[in-house]
Amino acid sequence: EAGVAQSPRYKIIEKRQSVAFWCNPISGHATLYWYQQILGQGPKLLIQFQNNGVVDDSQLPKDRFSAERLKGVDSTLKIQPAKLEDSAVYLCASSRGGTGELFFGEGSRLTVL
Amino acid sequence: GQQVMQIPQYQHVQEGEDFTTYCNSSTTLSNIQWYKQRPGGHPVFLIQLVKSGEVKKQKRLTFQFGEAKKNSSLHITATQTTDVGTYFCAGWERNFNKFYFGSGTKLNVKP
């Protein structure tokens, strides 16, 4: 089966600019996650979707981050305006649901200058 | 709040030596998963433990889940250079309905 697809792989922007990341999960996976991984740290959950509904967005900085999964399939994560501390790898993961194995995409590496 | 701590942060070993990383949670976990992330790569699932006191083996890797379901360990016997990477535990906290990732243990193996 095809894996989790993410784009772009790399993005360099200046602070206060905006950026969007796209994720297409494994077909049939109801749960989709966006994680932020800062260099040297473990993945930090930003938002979790179950189909097209938000399950958890408690750690999403909602003043600048937004995410949607309108049709319950692919998802977009947006940052506007970006700050220097947003420099990180943004990982998308999907699972069949619940507490099962997470399948991660290759990630989108963001550098904010 | 919920915390999943992992130690050590780094481990440098000579090829052939053993390696262990430990994961500790502040609360009881429903299950725990282990992932491996190669340098420049993304986390890849290794295993899931669910039962109290559970032990699972995958070739040279041995995974344990504590009796109280608050701690776990990953032990690698006779490390190889292919074991290089960062190992993360991720605990499912039932009350919060989500996974909490540890900070990872970065393993370097010298040939």
mmCIF file with all atom_site columns, C-alpha atoms in Angstrom, chain A:
data_model
loop_
_atom_site.group_PDB
_atom_site.id
_atom_site.type_symbol
_atom_site.label_atom_id
_atom_site.label_alt_id
_atom_site.label_comp_id
_atom_site.label_asym_id
_atom_site.label_entity_id
_atom_site.label_seq_id
_atom_site.pdbx_PDB_ins_code
_atom_site.Cartn_x
_atom_site.Cartn_y
_atom_site.Cartn_z
_atom_site.occupancy
_atom_site.B_iso_or_equiv
_atom_site.pdbx_formal_charge
_atom_site.auth_seq_id
_atom_site.auth_comp_id
_atom_site.auth_asym_id
_atom_site.auth_atom_id
_atom_site.pdbx_PDB_model_num
ATOM 1   C CA . GLU A 1 1   ? 0.000   0.000  0.000  1.00 0.00 ? 1   GLU A CA 1
ATOM 2   C CA . ALA A 1 2   ? 1.139   3.549  -0.640 1.00 0.00 ? 2   ALA A CA 1
ATOM 3   C CA . GLY A 1 3   ? 2.517   5.382  2.377  1.00 0.00 ? 3   GLY A CA 1
ATOM 4   C CA . VAL A 1 4   ? 1.644   8.765  3.850  1.00 0.00 ? 4   VAL A CA 1
ATOM 5   C CA . ALA A 1 5   ? 2.442   11.492 1.324  1.00 0.00 ? 5   ALA A CA 1
ATOM 6   C CA . GLN A 1 6   ? 3.571   14.952 2.371  1.00 0.00 ? 6   GLN A CA 1
ATOM 7   C CA . SER A 1 7   ? 4.590   18.070 0.509  1.00 0.00 ? 7   SER A CA 1
ATOM 8   C CA . PRO A 1 8   ? 6.644   20.112 0.238  1.00 0.00 ? 8   PRO A CA 1
ATOM 9   C CA . ARG A 1 9   ? 9.658   18.287 1.699  1.00 0.00 ? 9   ARG A CA 1
ATOM 10  C CA . TYR A 1 10  ? 11.495  21.520 2.372  1.00 0.00 ? 10  TYR A CA 1
ATOM 11  C CA . LYS A 1 11  ? 10.409  25.131 2.749  1.00 0.00 ? 11  LYS A CA 1
ATOM 12  C CA . ILE A 1 12  ? 12.383  28.230 3.651  1.00 0.00 ? 12  ILE A CA 1
ATOM 13  C CA . ILE A 1 13  ? 10.489  31.416 4.468  1.00 0.00 ? 13  ILE A CA 1
ATOM 14  C CA . GLU A 1 14  ? 11.068  34.653 6.295  1.00 0.00 ? 14  GLU A CA 1
ATOM 15  C CA . LYS A 1 15  ? 9.382   35.398 9.586  1.00 0.00 ? 15  LYS A CA 1
ATOM 16  C CA . ARG A 1 16  ? 5.863   36.803 9.269  1.00 0.00 ? 16  ARG A CA 1
ATOM 17  C CA . GLN A 1 17  ? 5.322   34.993 5.963  1.00 0.00 ? 17  GLN A CA 1
ATOM 18  C CA . SER A 1 18  ? 2.824   32.185 5.606  1.00 0.00 ? 18  SER A CA 1
ATOM 19  C CA . VAL A 1 19  ? 3.278   28.539 4.630  1.00 0.00 ? 19  VAL A CA 1
ATOM 20  C CA . ALA A 1 20  ? 1.042   25.545 4.022  1.00 0.00 ? 20  ALA A CA 1
ATOM 21  C CA . PHE A 1 21  ? 1.785   21.846 4.230  1.00 0.00 ? 21  PHE A CA 1
ATOM 22  C CA . TRP A 1 22  ? -0.230  19.088 2.653  1.00 0.00 ? 22  TRP A CA 1
ATOM 23  C CA . CYS A 1 23  ? -0.717  15.499 3.742  1.00 0.00 ? 23  CYS A CA 1
ATOM 24  C CA . ASN A 1 24  ? -2.444  12.543 2.114  1.00 0.00 ? 24  ASN A CA 1
ATOM 25  C CA . PRO A 1 25  ? -2.811  9.639  4.546  1.00 0.00 ? 25  PRO A CA 1
ATOM 26  C CA . ILE A 1 26  ? -2.878  5.949  3.768  1.00 0.00 ? 26  ILE A CA 1
ATOM 27  C CA . SER A 1 27  ? -6.139  5.014  2.101  1.00 0.00 ? 27  SER A CA 1
ATOM 28  C CA . GLY A 1 28  ? -8.773  3.999  4.598  1.00 0.00 ? 28  GLY A CA 1
ATOM 29  C CA . HIS A 1 29  ? -7.038  5.452  7.622  1.00 0.00 ? 29  HIS A CA 1
ATOM 30  C CA . ALA A 1 30  ? -9.606  7.370  9.629  1.00 0.00 ? 30  ALA A CA 1
ATOM 31  C CA . THR A 1 31  ? -7.200  9.080  12.011 1.00 0.00 ? 31  THR A CA 1
ATOM 32  C CA . LEU A 1 32  ? -4.759  11.741 10.876 1.00 0.00 ? 32  LEU A CA 1
ATOM 33  C CA . TYR A 1 33  ? -2.206  13.513 13.031 1.00 0.00 ? 33  TYR A CA 1
ATOM 34  C CA . TRP A 1 34  ? 0.041   16.528 12.587 1.00 0.00 ? 34  TRP A CA 1
ATOM 35  C CA . TYR A 1 35  ? 3.169   16.544 14.741 1.00 0.00 ? 35  TYR A CA 1
ATOM 36  C CA . GLN A 1 36  ? 5.850   19.178 15.159 1.00 0.00 ? 36  GLN A CA 1
ATOM 37  C CA . GLN A 1 37  ? 9.357   17.857 15.708 1.00 0.00 ? 37  GLN A CA 1
ATOM 38  C CA . ILE A 1 38  ? 11.984  20.366 16.732 1.00 0.00 ? 38  ILE A CA 1
ATOM 39  C CA . LEU A 1 39  ? 15.572  19.235 16.257 1.00 0.00 ? 39  LEU A CA 1
ATOM 40  C CA . GLY A 1 40  ? 16.651  16.899 19.054 1.00 0.00 ? 40  GLY A CA 1
ATOM 41  C CA . GLN A 1 41  ? 13.168  16.486 20.478 1.00 0.00 ? 41  GLN A CA 1
ATOM 42  C CA . GLY A 1 42  ? 10.361  13.984 20.232 1.00 0.00 ? 42  GLY A CA 1
ATOM 43  C CA . PRO A 1 43  ? 7.297   14.617 18.059 1.00 0.00 ? 43  PRO A CA 1
ATOM 44  C CA . LYS A 1 44  ? 4.760   16.949 19.660 1.00 0.00 ? 44  LYS A CA 1
ATOM 45  C CA . LEU A 1 45  ? 1.115   16.523 18.685 1.00 0.00 ? 45  LEU A CA 1
ATOM 46  C CA . LEU A 1 46  ? -0.424  19.615 17.127 1.00 0.00 ? 46  LEU A CA 1
ATOM 47  C CA . ILE A 1 47  ? -3.775  18.269 16.003 1.00 0.00 ? 47  ILE A CA 1
ATOM 48  C CA . GLN A 1 48  ? -5.577  14.957 15.622 1.00 0.00 ? 48  GLN A CA 1
ATOM 49  C CA . PHE A 1 49  ? -8.481  14.317 13.242 1.00 0.00 ? 49  PHE A CA 1
ATOM 50  C CA . GLN A 1 50  ? -10.911 11.435 13.256 1.00 0.00 ? 50  GLN A CA 1
ATOM 51  C CA . ASN A 1 51  ? -12.349 11.450 9.728  1.00 0.00 ? 51  ASN A CA 1
ATOM 52  C CA . ASN A 1 52  ? -13.077 15.155 9.193  1.00 0.00 ? 52  ASN A CA 1
ATOM 53  C CA . GLY A 1 53  ? -13.618 16.019 12.861 1.00 0.00 ? 53  GLY A CA 1
ATOM 54  C CA . VAL A 1 54  ? -11.035 17.398 15.282 1.00 0.00 ? 54  VAL A CA 1
ATOM 55  C CA . VAL A 1 55  ? -10.322 15.072 18.219 1.00 0.00 ? 55  VAL A CA 1
ATOM 56  C CA . ASP A 1 56  ? -7.560  17.088 19.878 1.00 0.00 ? 56  ASP A CA 1
ATOM 57  C CA . ASP A 1 57  ? -6.053  20.463 19.053 1.00 0.00 ? 57  ASP A CA 1
ATOM 58  C CA . SER A 1 58  ? -5.098  21.477 22.567 1.00 0.00 ? 58  SER A CA 1
ATOM 59  C CA . GLN A 1 59  ? -1.457  22.115 21.641 1.00 0.00 ? 59  GLN A CA 1
ATOM 60  C CA . LEU A 1 60  ? -2.114  23.898 18.361 1.00 0.00 ? 60  LEU A CA 1
ATOM 61  C CA . PRO A 1 61  ? -1.151  27.622 18.599 1.00 0.00 ? 61  PRO A CA 1
ATOM 62  C CA . LYS A 1 62  ? -4.450  28.743 17.165 1.00 0.00 ? 62  LYS A CA 1
ATOM 63  C CA . ASP A 1 63  ? -3.433  32.365 16.786 1.00 0.00 ? 63  ASP A CA 1
ATOM 64  C CA . ARG A 1 64  ? -1.115  31.359 13.955 1.00 0.00 ? 64  ARG A CA 1
ATOM 65  C CA . PHE A 1 65  ? -1.690  27.696 13.099 1.00 0.00 ? 65  PHE A CA 1
ATOM 66  C CA . SER A 1 66  ? -4.725  26.216 11.407 1.00 0.00 ? 66  SER A CA 1
ATOM 67  C CA . ALA A 1 67  ? -5.492  22.798 9.984  1.00 0.00 ? 67  ALA A CA 1
ATOM 68  C CA . GLU A 1 68  ? -8.342  21.252 8.092  1.00 0.00 ? 68  GLU A CA 1
ATOM 69  C CA . ARG A 1 69  ? -9.387  17.888 6.747  1.00 0.00 ? 69  ARG A CA 1
ATOM 70  C CA . LEU A 1 70  ? -12.516 18.856 4.890  1.00 0.00 ? 70  LEU A CA 1
ATOM 71  C CA . LYS A 1 71  ? -13.428 15.594 3.166  1.00 0.00 ? 71  LYS A CA 1
ATOM 72  C CA . GLY A 1 72  ? -11.960 13.299 5.756  1.00 0.00 ? 72  GLY A CA 1
ATOM 73  C CA . VAL A 1 73  ? -9.053  12.326 3.519  1.00 0.00 ? 73  VAL A CA 1
ATOM 74  C CA . ASP A 1 74  ? -6.160  14.712 2.883  1.00 0.00 ? 74  ASP A CA 1
ATOM 75  C CA . SER A 1 75  ? -5.265  17.551 5.201  1.00 0.00 ? 75  SER A CA 1
ATOM 76  C CA . THR A 1 76  ? -3.589  20.951 5.141  1.00 0.00 ? 76  THR A CA 1
ATOM 77  C CA . LEU A 1 77  ? -1.649  22.619 7.952  1.00 0.00 ? 77  LEU A CA 1
ATOM 78  C CA . LYS A 1 78  ? -1.111  26.359 7.662  1.00 0.00 ? 78  LYS A CA 1
ATOM 79  C CA . ILE A 1 79  ? 1.087   28.751 9.589  1.00 0.00 ? 79  ILE A CA 1
ATOM 80  C CA . GLN A 1 80  ? 0.421   32.471 9.331  1.00 0.00 ? 80  GLN A CA 1
ATOM 81  C CA . PRO A 1 81  ? 2.420   34.459 10.297 1.00 0.00 ? 81  PRO A CA 1
ATOM 82  C CA . ALA A 1 82  ? 5.474   32.281 10.883 1.00 0.00 ? 82  ALA A CA 1
ATOM 83  C CA . LYS A 1 83  ? 7.893   32.892 13.738 1.00 0.00 ? 83  LYS A CA 1
ATOM 84  C CA . LEU A 1 84  ? 11.518  31.839 14.084 1.00 0.00 ? 84  LEU A CA 1
ATOM 85  C CA . GLU A 1 85  ? 10.563  29.205 16.672 1.00 0.00 ? 85  GLU A CA 1
ATOM 86  C CA . ASP A 1 86  ? 8.327   27.475 14.115 1.00 0.00 ? 86  ASP A CA 1
ATOM 87  C CA . SER A 1 87  ? 11.435  26.085 12.426 1.00 0.00 ? 87  SER A CA 1
ATOM 88  C CA . ALA A 1 88  ? 10.915  22.336 12.696 1.00 0.00 ? 88  ALA A CA 1
ATOM 89  C CA . VAL A 1 89  ? 9.910   19.241 10.798 1.00 0.00 ? 89  VAL A CA 1
ATOM 90  C CA . TYR A 1 90  ? 6.158   18.876 10.442 1.00 0.00 ? 90  TYR A CA 1
ATOM 91  C CA . LEU A 1 91  ? 5.227   15.228 10.416 1.00 0.00 ? 91  LEU A CA 1
ATOM 92  C CA . CYS A 1 92  ? 1.920   13.877 9.277  1.00 0.00 ? 92  CYS A CA 1
ATOM 93  C CA . ALA A 1 93  ? 0.869   10.452 10.467 1.00 0.00 ? 93  ALA A CA 1
ATOM 94  C CA . SER A 1 94  ? -2.176  8.286  9.985  1.00 0.00 ? 94  SER A CA 1
ATOM 95  C CA . SER A 1 95  ? -3.628  5.222  11.621 1.00 0.00 ? 95  SER A CA 1
ATOM 96  C CA . ARG A 1 96  ? -6.592  2.955  11.176 1.00 0.00 ? 96  ARG A CA 1
ATOM 97  C CA . GLY A 1 97  ? -7.909  4.420  14.371 1.00 0.00 ? 97  GLY A CA 1
ATOM 98  C CA . GLY A 1 98  ? -7.677  4.445  18.107 1.00 0.00 ? 98  GLY A CA 1
ATOM 99  C CA . THR A 1 99  ? -4.456  3.296  19.657 1.00 0.00 ? 99  THR A CA 1
ATOM 100 C CA . GLY A 1 100 ? -2.960  1.510  16.674 1.00 0.00 ? 100 GLY A CA 1
ATOM 101 C CA . GLU A 1 101 ? 0.330   1.882  14.871 1.00 0.00 ? 101 GLU A CA 1
ATOM 102 C CA . LEU A 1 102 ? 1.128   5.325  13.487 1.00 0.00 ? 102 LEU A CA 1
ATOM 103 C CA . PHE A 1 103 ? 2.394   5.527  9.923  1.00 0.00 ? 103 PHE A CA 1
ATOM 104 C CA . PHE A 1 104 ? 4.469   8.656  9.388  1.00 0.00 ? 104 PHE A CA 1
ATOM 105 C CA . GLY A 1 105 ? 5.163   10.573 6.218  1.00 0.00 ? 105 GLY A CA 1
ATOM 106 C CA . GLU A 1 106 ? 8.640   11.801 5.295  1.00 0.00 ? 106 GLU A CA 1
ATOM 107 C CA . GLY A 1 107 ? 7.917   15.160 6.891  1.00 0.00 ? 107 GLY A CA 1
ATOM 108 C CA . SER A 1 108 ? 8.101   18.773 5.760  1.00 0.00 ? 108 SER A CA 1
ATOM 109 C CA . ARG A 1 109 ? 11.154  20.632 7.009  1.00 0.00 ? 109 ARG A CA 1
ATOM 110 C CA . LEU A 1 110 ? 10.436  24.309 7.642  1.00 0.00 ? 110 LEU A CA 1
ATOM 111 C CA . THR A 1 111 ? 13.153  26.895 8.131  1.00 0.00 ? 111 THR A CA 1
ATOM 112 C CA . VAL A 1 112 ? 12.053  30.367 9.204  1.00 0.00 ? 112 VAL A CA 1
ATOM 113 C CA . LEU A 1 113 ? 14.679  33.093 8.734  1.00 0.00 ? 113 LEU A CA 1
#
